[in-house]
CSV table of C-alpha atoms in Angstrom, one decimal:
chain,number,residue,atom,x,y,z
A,811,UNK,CA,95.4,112.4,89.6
A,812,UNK,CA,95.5,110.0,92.6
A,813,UNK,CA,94.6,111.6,95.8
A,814,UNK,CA,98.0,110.0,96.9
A,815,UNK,CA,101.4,111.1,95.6
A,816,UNK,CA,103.0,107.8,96.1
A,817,UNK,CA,100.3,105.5,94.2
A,818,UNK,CA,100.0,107.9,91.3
A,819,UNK,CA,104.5,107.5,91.3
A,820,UNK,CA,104.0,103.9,91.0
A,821,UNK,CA,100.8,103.5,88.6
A,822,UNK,CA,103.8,106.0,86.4
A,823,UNK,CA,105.9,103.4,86.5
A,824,UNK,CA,103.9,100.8,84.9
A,825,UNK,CA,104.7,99.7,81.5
A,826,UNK,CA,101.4,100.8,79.0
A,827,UNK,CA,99.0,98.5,78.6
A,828,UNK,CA,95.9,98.7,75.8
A,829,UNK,CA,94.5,95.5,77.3
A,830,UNK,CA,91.2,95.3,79.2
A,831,UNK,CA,92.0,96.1,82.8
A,832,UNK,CA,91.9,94.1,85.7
A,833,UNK,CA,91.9,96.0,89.4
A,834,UNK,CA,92.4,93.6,92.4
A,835,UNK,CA,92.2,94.4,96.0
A,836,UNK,CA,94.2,91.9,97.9
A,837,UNK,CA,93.3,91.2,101.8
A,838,UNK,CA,90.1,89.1,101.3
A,839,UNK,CA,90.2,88.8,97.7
A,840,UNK,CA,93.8,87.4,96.8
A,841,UNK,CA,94.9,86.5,100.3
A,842,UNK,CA,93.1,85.0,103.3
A,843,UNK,CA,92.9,88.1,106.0
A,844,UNK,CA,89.9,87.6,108.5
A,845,UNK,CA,91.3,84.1,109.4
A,846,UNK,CA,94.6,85.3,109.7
A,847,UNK,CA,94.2,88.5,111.6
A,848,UNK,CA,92.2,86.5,114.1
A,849,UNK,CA,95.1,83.9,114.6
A,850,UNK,CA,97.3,86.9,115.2
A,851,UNK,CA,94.8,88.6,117.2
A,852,UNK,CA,94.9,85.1,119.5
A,853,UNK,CA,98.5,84.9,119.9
A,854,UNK,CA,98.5,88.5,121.0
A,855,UNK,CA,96.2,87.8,123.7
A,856,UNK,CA,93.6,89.5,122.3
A,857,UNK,CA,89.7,88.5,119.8
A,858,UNK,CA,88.0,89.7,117.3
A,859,UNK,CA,84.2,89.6,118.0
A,860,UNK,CA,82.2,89.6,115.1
A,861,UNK,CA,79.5,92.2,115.9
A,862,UNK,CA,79.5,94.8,112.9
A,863,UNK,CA,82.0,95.4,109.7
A,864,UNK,CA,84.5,97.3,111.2
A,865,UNK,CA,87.8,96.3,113.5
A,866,UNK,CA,87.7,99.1,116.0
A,867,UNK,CA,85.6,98.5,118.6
A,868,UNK,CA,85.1,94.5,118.4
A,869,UNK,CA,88.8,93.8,118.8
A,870,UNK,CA,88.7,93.0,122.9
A,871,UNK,CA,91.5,92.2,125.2
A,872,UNK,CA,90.7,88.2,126.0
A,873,UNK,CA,91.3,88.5,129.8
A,874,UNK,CA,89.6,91.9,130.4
A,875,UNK,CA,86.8,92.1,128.2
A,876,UNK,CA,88.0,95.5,127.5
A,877,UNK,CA,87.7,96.9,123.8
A,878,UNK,CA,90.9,98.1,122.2
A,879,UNK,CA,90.5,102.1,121.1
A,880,UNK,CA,91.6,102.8,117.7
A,881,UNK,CA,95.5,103.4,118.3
A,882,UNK,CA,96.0,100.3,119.4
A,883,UNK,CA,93.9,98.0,116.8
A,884,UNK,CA,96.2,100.2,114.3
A,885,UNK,CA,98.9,99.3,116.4
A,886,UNK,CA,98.2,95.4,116.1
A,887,UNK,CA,97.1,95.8,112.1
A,888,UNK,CA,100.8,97.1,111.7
A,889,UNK,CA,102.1,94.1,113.7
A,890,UNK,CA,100.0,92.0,111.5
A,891,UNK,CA,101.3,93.5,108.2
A,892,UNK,CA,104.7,93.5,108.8
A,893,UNK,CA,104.6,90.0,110.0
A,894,UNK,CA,102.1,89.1,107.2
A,895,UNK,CA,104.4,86.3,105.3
A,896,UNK,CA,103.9,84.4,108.6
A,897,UNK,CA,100.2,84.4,108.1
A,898,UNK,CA,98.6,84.7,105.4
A,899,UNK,CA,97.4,82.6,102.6
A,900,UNK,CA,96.4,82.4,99.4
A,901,UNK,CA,92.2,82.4,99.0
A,902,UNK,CA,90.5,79.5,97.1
A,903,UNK,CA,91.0,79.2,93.4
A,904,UNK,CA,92.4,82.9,93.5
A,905,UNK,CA,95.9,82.0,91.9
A,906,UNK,CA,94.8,79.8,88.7
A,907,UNK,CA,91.4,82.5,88.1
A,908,UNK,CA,93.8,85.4,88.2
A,909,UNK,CA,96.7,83.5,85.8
A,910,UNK,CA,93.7,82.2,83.2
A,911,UNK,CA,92.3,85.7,82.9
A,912,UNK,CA,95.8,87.2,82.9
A,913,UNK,CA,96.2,85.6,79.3
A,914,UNK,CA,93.9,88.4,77.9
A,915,UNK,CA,93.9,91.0,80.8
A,916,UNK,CA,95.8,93.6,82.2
A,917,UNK,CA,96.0,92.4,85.9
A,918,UNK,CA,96.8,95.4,88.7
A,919,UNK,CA,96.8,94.7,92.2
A,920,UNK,CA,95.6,97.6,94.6
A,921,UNK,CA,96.1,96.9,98.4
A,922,UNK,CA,94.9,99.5,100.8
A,923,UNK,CA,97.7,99.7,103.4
A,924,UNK,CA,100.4,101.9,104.5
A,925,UNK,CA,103.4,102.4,101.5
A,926,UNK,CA,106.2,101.3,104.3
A,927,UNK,CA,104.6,97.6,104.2
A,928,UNK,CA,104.8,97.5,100.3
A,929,UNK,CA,108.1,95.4,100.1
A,930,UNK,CA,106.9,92.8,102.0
A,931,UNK,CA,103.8,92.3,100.4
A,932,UNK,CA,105.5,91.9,97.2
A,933,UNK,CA,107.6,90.2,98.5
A,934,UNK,CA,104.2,87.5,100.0
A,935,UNK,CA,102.4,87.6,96.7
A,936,UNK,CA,105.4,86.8,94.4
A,937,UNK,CA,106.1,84.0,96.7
A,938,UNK,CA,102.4,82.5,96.5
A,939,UNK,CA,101.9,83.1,93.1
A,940,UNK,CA,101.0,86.7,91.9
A,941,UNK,CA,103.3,88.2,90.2
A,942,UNK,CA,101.4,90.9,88.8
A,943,UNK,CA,102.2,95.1,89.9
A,944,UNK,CA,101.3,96.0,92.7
A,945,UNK,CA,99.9,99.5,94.3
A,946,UNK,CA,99.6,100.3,97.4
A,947,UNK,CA,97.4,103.4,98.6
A,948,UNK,CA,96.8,105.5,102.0
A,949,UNK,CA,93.8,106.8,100.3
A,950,UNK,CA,90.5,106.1,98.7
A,951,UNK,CA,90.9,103.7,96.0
A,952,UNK,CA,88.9,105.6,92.9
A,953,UNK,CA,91.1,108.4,92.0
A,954,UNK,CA,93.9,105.4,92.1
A,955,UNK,CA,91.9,103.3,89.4
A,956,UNK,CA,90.9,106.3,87.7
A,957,UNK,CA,94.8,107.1,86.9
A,958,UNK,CA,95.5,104.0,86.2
A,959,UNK,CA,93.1,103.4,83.5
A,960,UNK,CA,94.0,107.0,81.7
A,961,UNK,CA,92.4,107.9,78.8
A,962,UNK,CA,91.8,104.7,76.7
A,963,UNK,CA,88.1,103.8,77.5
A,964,UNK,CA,89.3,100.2,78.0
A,965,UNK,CA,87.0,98.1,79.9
A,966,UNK,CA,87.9,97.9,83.3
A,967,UNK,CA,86.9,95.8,86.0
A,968,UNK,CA,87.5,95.5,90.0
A,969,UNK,CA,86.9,93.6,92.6
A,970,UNK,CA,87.0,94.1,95.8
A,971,UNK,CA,85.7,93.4,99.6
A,972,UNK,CA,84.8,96.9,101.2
A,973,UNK,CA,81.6,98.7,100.2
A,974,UNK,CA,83.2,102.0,100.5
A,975,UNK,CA,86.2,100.8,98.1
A,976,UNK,CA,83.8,100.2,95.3
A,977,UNK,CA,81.5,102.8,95.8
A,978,UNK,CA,84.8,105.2,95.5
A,979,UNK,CA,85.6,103.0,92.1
A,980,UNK,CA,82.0,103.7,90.9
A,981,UNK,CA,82.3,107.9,91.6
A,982,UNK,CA,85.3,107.8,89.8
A,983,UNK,CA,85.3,105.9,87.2
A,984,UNK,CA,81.2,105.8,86.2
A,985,UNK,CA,81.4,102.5,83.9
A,986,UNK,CA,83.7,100.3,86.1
A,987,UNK,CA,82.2,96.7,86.4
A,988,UNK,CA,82.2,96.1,90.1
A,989,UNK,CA,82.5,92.9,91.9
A,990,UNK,CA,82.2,92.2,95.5
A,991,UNK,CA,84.0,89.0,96.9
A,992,UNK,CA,84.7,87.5,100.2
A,993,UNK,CA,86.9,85.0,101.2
A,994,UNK,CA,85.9,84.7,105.0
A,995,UNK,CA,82.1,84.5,103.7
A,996,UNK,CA,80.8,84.8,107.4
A,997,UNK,CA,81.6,88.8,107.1
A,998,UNK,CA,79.3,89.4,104.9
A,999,UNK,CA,76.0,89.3,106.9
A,1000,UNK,CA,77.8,92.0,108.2
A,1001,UNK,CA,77.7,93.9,104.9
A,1002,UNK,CA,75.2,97.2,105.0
A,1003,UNK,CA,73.1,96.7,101.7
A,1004,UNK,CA,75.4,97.2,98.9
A,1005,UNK,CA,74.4,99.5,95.9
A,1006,UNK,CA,72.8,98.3,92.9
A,1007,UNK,CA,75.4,97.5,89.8
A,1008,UNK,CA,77.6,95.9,92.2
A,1009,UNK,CA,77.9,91.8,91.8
A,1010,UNK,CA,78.2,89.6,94.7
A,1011,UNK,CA,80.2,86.7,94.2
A,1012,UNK,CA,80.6,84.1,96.7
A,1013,UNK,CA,84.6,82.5,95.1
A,1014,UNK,CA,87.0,82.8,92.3
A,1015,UNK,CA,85.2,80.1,90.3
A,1016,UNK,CA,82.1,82.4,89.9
A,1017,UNK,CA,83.7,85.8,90.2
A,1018,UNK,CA,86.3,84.4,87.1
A,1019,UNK,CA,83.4,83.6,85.1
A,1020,UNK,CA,81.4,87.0,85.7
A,1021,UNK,CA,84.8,88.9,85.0
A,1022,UNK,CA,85.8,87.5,81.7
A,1023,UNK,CA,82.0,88.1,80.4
A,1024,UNK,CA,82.1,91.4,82.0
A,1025,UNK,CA,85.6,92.6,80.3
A,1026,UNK,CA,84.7,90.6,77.3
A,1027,UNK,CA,87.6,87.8,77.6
């Protein structure tokens, strides 16, 4: 069961699938976020400073110096999601990768972010080319992917940006082949070490290639 009522309600509404599966985060992986955010971030008055992997604490107010605490970086993620059509982009090679290994794969999209913003994001992604479901979750990402697979023992793959989103992937579901990609690449020096099993990719064209051998496509 997901640790979230709402995602496990929409992974029951999917349609059964006996394919290979095919779990992809979306901020960073499917759509340009870093870039973005720090576009919005300028045109709020405000920076991102690039001093460790995490947005509380280096987002700073551009005329004071002065860090923004946690409520209001949420505060300006919200903005940022709800205006996200505005801003964001497809990543490089993303669409065509996803549709070439849709032919043989289940393909699932799982966005951390708050349910409310769902709509929208469908919404985005239908409009730039992925038209697969989409899940959104307030919690950790492994119970999710765990529910969603059931009890086939179909291969499964996922991909995501955030250490801590795989490693959840990798408690709950043991044999998951895990992939880490980035589109703003400059992030990941960043990175803390990841664990071992876990593939760095550096774009679609490679990850595409490591997924279909991986799933056996």
């Amino acid at each position: 069961m997901s640790d979230d009522p709402e995602t496990a309600r929409q992974i029951a509404e999917l349609a059964r699938d006996s394919r290979p599966l095919l779990v992809l985060d979306v901020d960073e992986v499917l759509l340009e976020f870093t870039v973005p955010f720090m576009r919005f971030l300028e045109a709020q008055g405000c920076e991102l400073l690039l001093r460790s992997f995490r947005l509380t604490g280096n987002i700073v107010d551009r005329r004071s110096g002065s860090e923004l605490n946690q409520e209001a970086v949420r505060s300006l993620i919200d903005g940022f999601f709800h205006a996200q059509r505005e801003w964001q982009t497809a990543t490089l090679g993303a669409r065509e990768a996803v549709a070439t290994l849709a032919a043989e794969a289940e393909i699932v999209m799982l966005t951390a972010m708050p349910h409310r913003y769902r709509d929208v994001r469908r919404l985005h992604l239908d409009a730039l080319g992925f038209p697969y479901p989409l899940l959104t979750t307030e919690t950790a990402k492994g119970p999710a992917l765990k529910l969603l697979r059931g009890d086939s023992g179909r291969p499964v793959a996922f991909v995501d940006d955030i250490p801590h989103n795989l490693v959840s992937v990798r408690e709950a579901v043991a044999d998951a082949h895990l992939f880490n990609l980035m589109a703003f690449r400059d992030m990941r020096r960043l990175l803390p070490p990841l664990p071992d099993g876990i593939v760095v990719t550096d774009d679609w064209d490679e990850a595409a290639v490591k997924i279909a051998a991986a799933l056996g496509l």
